[in-house]
Short mmCIF file of C-alpha atoms in Angstrom, two decimals:
data_model
loop_
_atom_site.label_atom_id
_atom_site.label_comp_id
_atom_site.label_asym_id
_atom_site.label_seq_id
_atom_site.Cartn_x
_atom_site.Cartn_y
_atom_site.Cartn_z
CA MET A 1 16.46 17.33 -53.03
CA THR A 2 13.95 17.10 -50.06
CA GLY A 3 11.53 15.87 -52.56
CA VAL A 4 13.92 13.12 -54.71
CA PHE A 5 14.77 11.40 -51.10
CA ALA A 6 10.92 12.23 -50.24
CA VAL A 7 9.55 9.33 -53.62
CA ALA A 8 12.42 7.25 -53.24
CA PRO A 9 12.27 3.59 -51.15
CA ALA A 10 12.67 3.24 -48.08
CA LEU A 11 16.60 2.11 -47.84
CA PRO A 12 17.68 0.13 -45.03
CA LEU A 13 20.67 2.76 -44.54
CA HIS A 14 21.31 1.19 -40.73
CA THR A 15 22.33 -2.03 -41.64
CA ALA A 16 23.90 -2.86 -45.88
CA GLY A 17 23.82 1.03 -45.69
CA PRO A 18 27.79 1.77 -44.80
CA TYR A 19 29.31 -1.11 -47.63
CA VAL A 20 27.15 0.51 -50.42
CA ALA A 21 28.43 3.75 -49.91
CA ALA A 22 31.85 2.63 -49.53
CA ALA A 23 31.26 -0.14 -53.21
CA TYR A 24 30.16 3.80 -54.25
CA ILE A 25 32.89 5.79 -53.04
CA VAL A 26 35.81 3.12 -54.18
CA PHE A 27 34.09 3.64 -57.41
CA VAL A 28 34.08 7.66 -57.29
CA ALA A 29 37.61 7.71 -55.41
CA LEU A 30 39.11 5.53 -58.00
CA ILE A 31 37.93 8.58 -60.63
CA LEU A 32 38.91 11.08 -58.40
CA ILE A 33 42.48 9.99 -58.22
CA TYR A 34 42.37 9.11 -61.79
CA VAL A 35 41.69 13.26 -62.72
CA ALA A 36 44.14 14.54 -60.51
CA ILE A 37 47.18 12.15 -62.00
CA MET A 38 46.16 13.13 -65.44
CA ALA A 39 45.68 16.56 -64.49
CA ARG A 40 49.11 16.75 -63.03
CA LYS A 41 50.30 15.48 -66.16
CA GLN A 42 48.67 18.12 -68.03
CA ARG A 43 50.14 21.07 -65.86
CA ARG A 44 53.60 19.17 -66.88
CA THR A 45 52.83 19.24 -70.18
CA GLU A 46 52.01 22.83 -70.07
CA ARG A 47 55.50 23.76 -68.66
CA GLU A 48 57.35 22.22 -70.87
CA LEU A 49 55.28 23.78 -73.28
CA ALA A 50 56.19 27.21 -72.11
CA GLN A 51 59.26 26.41 -71.33
CA LEU A 52 59.36 25.36 -75.33
CA ARG A 53 58.36 28.78 -75.92
CA ARG A 54 60.86 30.65 -74.28
CA ASP A 55 63.67 28.40 -76.07
CA LEU A 56 62.57 29.24 -79.34
CA HIS A 57 61.50 33.13 -78.38
CA LEU A 58 58.51 33.14 -78.87
CA PRO A 59 55.32 34.88 -77.10
CA ASP A 60 53.76 33.53 -73.98
CA GLN A 61 50.64 33.10 -75.48
CA VAL A 62 48.92 33.55 -79.00
CA ARG A 63 45.79 35.44 -77.42
CA PRO A 64 42.11 34.12 -79.27
CA ALA A 65 40.62 37.04 -81.81
CA ASP A 66 38.03 37.70 -79.28
CA GLU A 67 40.30 38.51 -76.39
CA ARG A 68 42.44 40.76 -79.00
CA ALA A 69 38.97 43.17 -79.63
CA PRO A 70 36.13 43.58 -77.29
CA GLU A 71 32.90 43.86 -78.47
CA GLY A 72 32.02 46.81 -79.99
CA ARG A 73 35.54 48.30 -81.29
CA PRO A 74 37.26 46.99 -84.62
CA GLN A 75 39.88 44.83 -84.56
CA THR A 76 43.34 46.61 -85.89
CA GLU A 77 46.73 46.09 -85.46
CA LEU A 78 48.04 49.31 -86.50
CA PRO A 79 49.33 51.39 -83.70
CA GLN A 80 46.79 54.42 -81.93
CA GLU A 81 48.84 57.06 -83.36
CA ARG A 82 48.84 55.84 -87.05
CA ILE A 83 45.38 55.47 -87.08
CA ALA A 84 44.38 58.78 -85.25
CA MET B 1 46.96 19.58 -88.31
CA THR B 2 46.74 17.49 -85.66
CA SER B 3 43.50 17.02 -83.63
CA TYR B 4 43.37 15.54 -79.58
CA GLY B 5 40.54 14.38 -78.04
CA ARG B 6 38.33 14.70 -81.34
CA GLY B 7 34.71 14.13 -80.32
CA LEU B 8 35.80 14.05 -76.28
CA ARG B 9 33.18 16.40 -75.20
CA GLY B 10 29.89 14.78 -76.60
CA LEU B 11 31.37 11.68 -75.13
CA SER B 12 32.41 12.89 -71.89
CA VAL B 13 28.11 14.41 -71.48
CA ALA B 14 27.24 11.08 -72.77
CA THR B 15 29.10 9.65 -70.33
CA ILE B 16 27.79 11.56 -67.27
CA ALA B 17 24.19 11.37 -68.40
CA THR B 18 24.15 7.98 -68.76
CA ILE B 19 25.62 7.43 -65.40
CA THR B 20 23.91 9.65 -63.44
CA VAL B 21 20.35 8.12 -64.72
CA ALA B 22 22.12 4.45 -64.10
CA LEU B 23 22.56 5.73 -60.29
CA ALA B 24 18.80 7.23 -59.81
CA LEU B 25 17.91 3.84 -61.31
CA VAL B 26 19.55 2.01 -58.46
CA PHE B 27 18.43 4.04 -56.08
CA PHE B 28 15.24 5.02 -57.59
CA TYR B 29 14.10 2.70 -59.45
CA ALA B 30 15.19 -1.52 -58.86
CA PRO B 31 13.37 -3.34 -56.67
CA LEU B 32 15.79 -4.66 -53.50
CA ASP B 33 16.35 -8.03 -53.85
CA ALA B 34 14.58 -10.42 -52.10
CA ASN B 35 17.51 -12.37 -50.66
CA GLN B 36 20.46 -9.79 -49.71
CA GLY B 37 17.76 -6.19 -49.56
CA PHE B 38 19.61 -3.43 -49.88
CA ILE B 39 23.34 -5.07 -50.21
CA GLN B 40 22.46 -6.27 -53.69
CA LYS B 41 23.02 -2.34 -55.26
CA ILE B 42 26.83 -3.22 -55.23
CA PHE B 43 26.07 -5.32 -57.85
CA TYR B 44 25.30 -2.29 -60.50
CA ILE B 45 28.75 -1.71 -60.20
CA HIS B 46 30.86 -4.10 -59.16
CA VAL B 47 29.54 -6.19 -62.37
CA PRO B 48 30.20 -3.69 -64.76
CA LEU B 49 33.58 -2.67 -63.52
CA ALA B 50 34.60 -6.73 -63.96
CA ILE B 51 32.98 -6.97 -67.18
CA VAL B 52 34.52 -3.42 -68.40
CA ALA B 53 37.81 -4.54 -67.19
CA LEU B 54 37.95 -8.16 -68.59
CA CYS B 55 36.63 -6.42 -72.22
CA GLY B 56 39.53 -4.17 -72.15
CA PHE B 57 41.96 -6.61 -71.37
CA VAL B 58 40.76 -8.46 -74.75
CA VAL B 59 40.33 -4.94 -76.21
CA GLY B 60 44.24 -4.74 -75.89
CA GLY B 61 44.94 -7.75 -77.19
CA LEU B 62 43.38 -7.22 -80.06
CA LEU B 63 44.99 -4.13 -80.70
CA ALA B 64 48.61 -5.39 -80.07
CA ILE B 65 47.85 -7.89 -83.08
CA ALA B 66 46.98 -4.20 -85.66
CA HIS B 67 50.30 -3.23 -84.12
CA LEU B 68 52.01 -6.66 -84.69
CA ARG B 69 50.77 -6.78 -88.23
CA THR B 70 51.18 -3.03 -89.51
CA GLY B 71 54.37 -2.30 -87.26
CA ASP B 72 52.23 1.49 -86.50
CA ARG B 73 53.45 2.66 -82.91
CA LYS B 74 49.99 4.35 -82.48
CA TRP B 75 48.04 0.84 -82.08
CA ASP B 76 50.50 0.13 -79.68
CA LEU B 77 49.77 3.34 -77.26
CA ARG B 78 45.98 2.11 -77.69
CA SER B 79 46.77 -1.52 -76.46
CA TYR B 80 48.54 -0.02 -73.77
CA VAL B 81 45.99 1.94 -72.79
CA ALA B 82 43.30 0.19 -73.25
CA ILE B 83 45.17 -2.27 -70.84
CA HIS B 84 46.26 0.64 -68.56
CA MET B 85 42.37 1.56 -67.86
CA ALA B 86 41.34 -2.24 -67.90
CA LEU B 87 43.64 -2.26 -64.62
CA ILE B 88 42.31 0.32 -62.70
CA PHE B 89 38.64 -0.44 -63.98
CA GLY B 90 39.70 -4.11 -62.54
CA VAL B 91 41.06 -2.86 -59.07
CA GLY B 92 37.37 -1.43 -59.18
CA GLY B 93 36.00 -4.53 -59.80
CA LEU B 94 37.96 -6.20 -57.28
CA ILE B 95 37.49 -3.78 -54.08
CA THR B 96 34.12 -3.29 -54.91
CA GLY B 97 33.72 -7.39 -55.04
CA SER B 98 35.62 -7.72 -51.85
CA ILE B 99 32.96 -5.06 -49.98
CA TRP B 100 29.87 -6.98 -51.18
CA ALA B 101 31.47 -10.66 -50.42
CA LYS B 102 32.09 -9.09 -46.87
CA ALA B 103 28.51 -7.73 -46.37
CA SER B 104 27.21 -10.80 -47.66
CA TRP B 105 29.10 -13.70 -46.80
CA GLY B 106 31.00 -12.40 -44.03
CA HIS B 107 34.42 -12.40 -45.41
CA TRP B 108 36.55 -10.15 -47.57
CA TRP B 109 38.00 -12.40 -49.66
CA VAL B 110 36.77 -16.45 -50.38
CA TRP B 111 39.35 -18.64 -51.57
CA SER B 112 37.63 -21.56 -52.80
CA ASP B 113 35.37 -19.39 -55.25
CA PRO B 114 36.96 -19.76 -58.69
CA THR B 115 35.27 -16.40 -59.77
CA LEU B 116 37.02 -14.57 -57.29
CA VAL B 117 40.66 -16.17 -58.06
CA SER B 118 40.62 -16.76 -61.94
CA PHE B 119 39.81 -12.77 -61.68
CA LEU B 120 42.25 -12.20 -59.40
CA ILE B 121 44.64 -14.26 -61.49
CA VAL B 122 43.46 -12.28 -64.52
CA MET B 123 45.10 -9.01 -62.72
CA LEU B 124 47.56 -10.22 -61.68
CA LEU B 125 49.01 -11.63 -65.14
CA PHE B 126 48.05 -8.17 -66.38
CA ALA B 127 49.74 -6.52 -63.45
CA THR B 128 53.51 -7.64 -64.62
CA TYR B 129 52.63 -5.73 -68.10
CA GLN B 130 53.46 -2.45 -67.31
CA PRO B 131 56.82 -3.68 -65.26
CA LEU B 132 57.88 -5.86 -68.52
CA ARG B 133 57.36 -2.38 -71.01
CA PHE B 134 59.36 -0.69 -68.05
CA SER B 135 61.98 -3.54 -68.17
CA ILE B 136 62.54 -2.73 -72.35
CA GLU B 137 64.90 0.40 -72.89
CA ASP B 138 64.74 0.25 -77.15
CA PRO B 139 61.14 1.65 -78.09
CA GLU B 140 60.79 -0.52 -80.64
CA ARG B 141 61.60 -3.65 -78.81
CA GLN B 142 59.56 -2.56 -75.49
CA ALA B 143 56.52 -2.13 -78.02
CA ARG B 144 57.09 -5.50 -79.92
CA TYR B 145 57.28 -7.60 -76.30
CA ALA B 146 54.83 -5.76 -75.20
CA SER B 147 51.81 -6.22 -78.12
CA VAL B 148 53.27 -10.29 -78.37
CA PHE B 149 52.28 -10.51 -74.07
CA ALA B 150 48.71 -8.45 -74.63
CA ILE B 151 47.48 -10.77 -77.55
CA VAL B 152 48.70 -14.19 -75.10
CA ALA B 153 47.18 -12.89 -71.97
CA GLY B 154 44.31 -11.48 -73.84
CA ALA B 155 43.39 -14.59 -75.19
CA PHE B 156 43.57 -16.17 -71.84
CA VAL B 157 40.77 -13.72 -70.31
CA PRO B 158 37.48 -15.78 -73.00
CA LEU B 159 39.14 -19.37 -71.56
CA ASN B 160 39.54 -18.37 -68.24
CA PHE B 161 36.17 -17.05 -68.21
CA ILE B 162 35.08 -20.51 -69.81
CA ALA B 163 37.08 -22.45 -67.74
CA VAL B 164 35.45 -20.23 -64.63
CA ARG B 165 31.71 -21.29 -65.86
CA MET B 166 32.22 -25.10 -66.34
CA ALA B 167 33.57 -24.99 -62.70
CA GLN B 168 31.55 -26.65 -59.97
CA GLY B 169 30.54 -25.91 -56.61
CA VAL B 170 30.87 -21.63 -56.93
CA VAL B 171 29.76 -19.43 -54.10
CA HIS B 172 29.26 -16.71 -56.83
CA PRO B 173 25.56 -15.95 -57.99
CA ARG B 174 25.10 -17.01 -61.52
CA VAL B 175 22.43 -14.22 -62.88
CA LEU B 176 23.71 -13.04 -65.89
CA THR B 177 23.55 -16.92 -68.26
CA LEU B 178 23.03 -17.22 -72.36
CA THR B 179 19.51 -18.10 -71.32
CA GLY B 180 18.40 -14.95 -70.55
CA GLY B 181 19.19 -14.96 -67.24
CA ARG B 182 17.32 -14.35 -63.80
CA LEU B 183 17.03 -10.89 -63.41
CA PRO B 184 14.04 -9.34 -63.25
CA GLY B 185 12.56 -6.73 -65.97
CA SER B 186 13.31 -3.62 -63.70
CA MET B 187 16.65 -4.72 -62.61
CA GLY B 188 17.94 -6.21 -66.35
CA LEU B 189 17.49 -2.71 -67.26
CA THR B 190 19.27 -0.87 -64.46
CA PHE B 191 22.04 -3.48 -65.16
CA ALA B 192 22.01 -2.68 -68.78
CA VAL B 193 22.09 1.34 -68.04
CA SER B 194 24.68 0.49 -65.88
CA LEU B 195 27.13 -1.69 -67.65
CA LEU B 196 26.57 1.25 -70.51
CA GLY B 197 27.39 3.73 -68.09
CA ILE B 198 30.76 2.33 -67.24
CA ALA B 199 31.65 1.34 -71.08
CA LEU B 200 30.98 4.70 -71.62
CA LEU B 201 33.05 5.54 -68.73
CA TYR B 202 35.71 3.46 -70.23
CA ALA B 203 36.13 4.54 -73.47
CA THR B 204 35.95 8.59 -72.27
CA LEU B 205 39.22 7.93 -69.69
CA TRP B 206 40.63 6.08 -72.80
CA ASN B 207 40.48 8.74 -75.43
CA TYR B 208 41.13 11.61 -72.95
CA GLU B 209 44.24 9.47 -71.96
CA ILE B 210 45.30 8.67 -75.43
CA ALA B 211 44.88 12.95 -76.05
CA ALA B 212 46.95 13.30 -73.52
CA LYS B 213 49.42 11.21 -74.55
CA ARG B 214 49.92 11.73 -77.80
CA ALA B 215 49.95 15.47 -77.11
CA ARG B 216 52.42 15.33 -74.86
CA MET B 217 54.77 12.82 -77.25
CA GLN B 218 54.13 15.59 -80.32
CA LEU B 219 55.43 18.29 -78.04
CA ARG B 220 59.04 16.16 -77.14
CA ARG B 221 58.92 15.69 -81.09
CA LEU B 222 58.90 19.60 -81.76
CA ARG B 223 61.09 19.99 -79.24
CA ARG B 224 63.65 17.38 -80.50
CA ALA B 225 63.31 18.78 -83.72
CA ALA B 226 63.63 22.42 -82.60
CA LEU B 227 66.90 22.35 -80.42
CA GLY B 228 68.32 18.91 -81.46
CA ASP B 229 68.77 15.61 -78.99
CA ASP B 230 71.79 17.34 -76.59
CA ALA B 231 69.24 20.32 -76.06
CA ALA B 232 66.12 18.70 -75.49
CA GLY B 233 67.14 16.11 -72.86
CA ALA B 234 67.14 12.71 -73.26
CA LEU B 235 64.34 10.77 -72.08
CA GLY B 236 64.17 8.78 -69.09
CA ARG B 237 62.70 5.31 -69.33
CA SER B 238 59.58 4.71 -69.82
CA ALA B 239 56.99 1.93 -69.43
CA ALA B 240 54.10 3.83 -71.80
CA PRO B 241 55.08 3.84 -75.58
CA SER B 242 57.25 7.41 -76.33
#
């Protein structure tokens, strides 16, 4: 990072710097606020989905196949005692 | 099976890459402006935000035409999100422009400049779009009236732009013209990449919001289908398509 600033042109940050920084910070802040609002809505959707699953008596999560069978172990739906 | 947010990952990566390149060009490549110096760097964020916002309003109007022609509510949703995103970008354009005006002209706002005032009028016009939707409870009527508004207001944007271009005595600099503009090559390239970055950001957020809204609408439909209207609960009044 230091190298990047070393090759940068001399920027007159003492005069116009705060204004330019403020303009770009406003841009970043708008995006962050938007993403935060969308994340909140996403969490609400997830809560509603979980509620619907409970109402329909479905299991909480459908686990992906890679979680069900760790690497190197055969994947099976049969109980362990039957395999033995 | 419905696919939500298809292609969103690729679009997001392209947006981040373009904006990163644009910022690098702005601060390490584009020369300092002879008149304004470092403060002119705001140009690369303010103007693309304003252009993309105005284009977003026009796109919202075009999508509303598709809604009225087909009667398909998906076009209303697309039009709503296009205008919603354009309002956010427009607010960004107004604030960054105001900061630039203070640094350059010594005032946060200049009422005598047609460019500033016309952009504010467009923003205020579209600021009434959400309250208009919210005031209509019936979803069908809400979508239809909102589409009519979006078309009329969207048509106002280019007319307004032409009127301002023909106006005399503007304080606002004219650097982008049909005859090639007054930007030197390096500044022009930096501006083009910045504009592309902001346009991609608009497209990404538009897709993101459409995917989120469609998923939510689908969930509500499933809930109503599975549990019935009473168990699912009444939908509250909303400005967004439901």
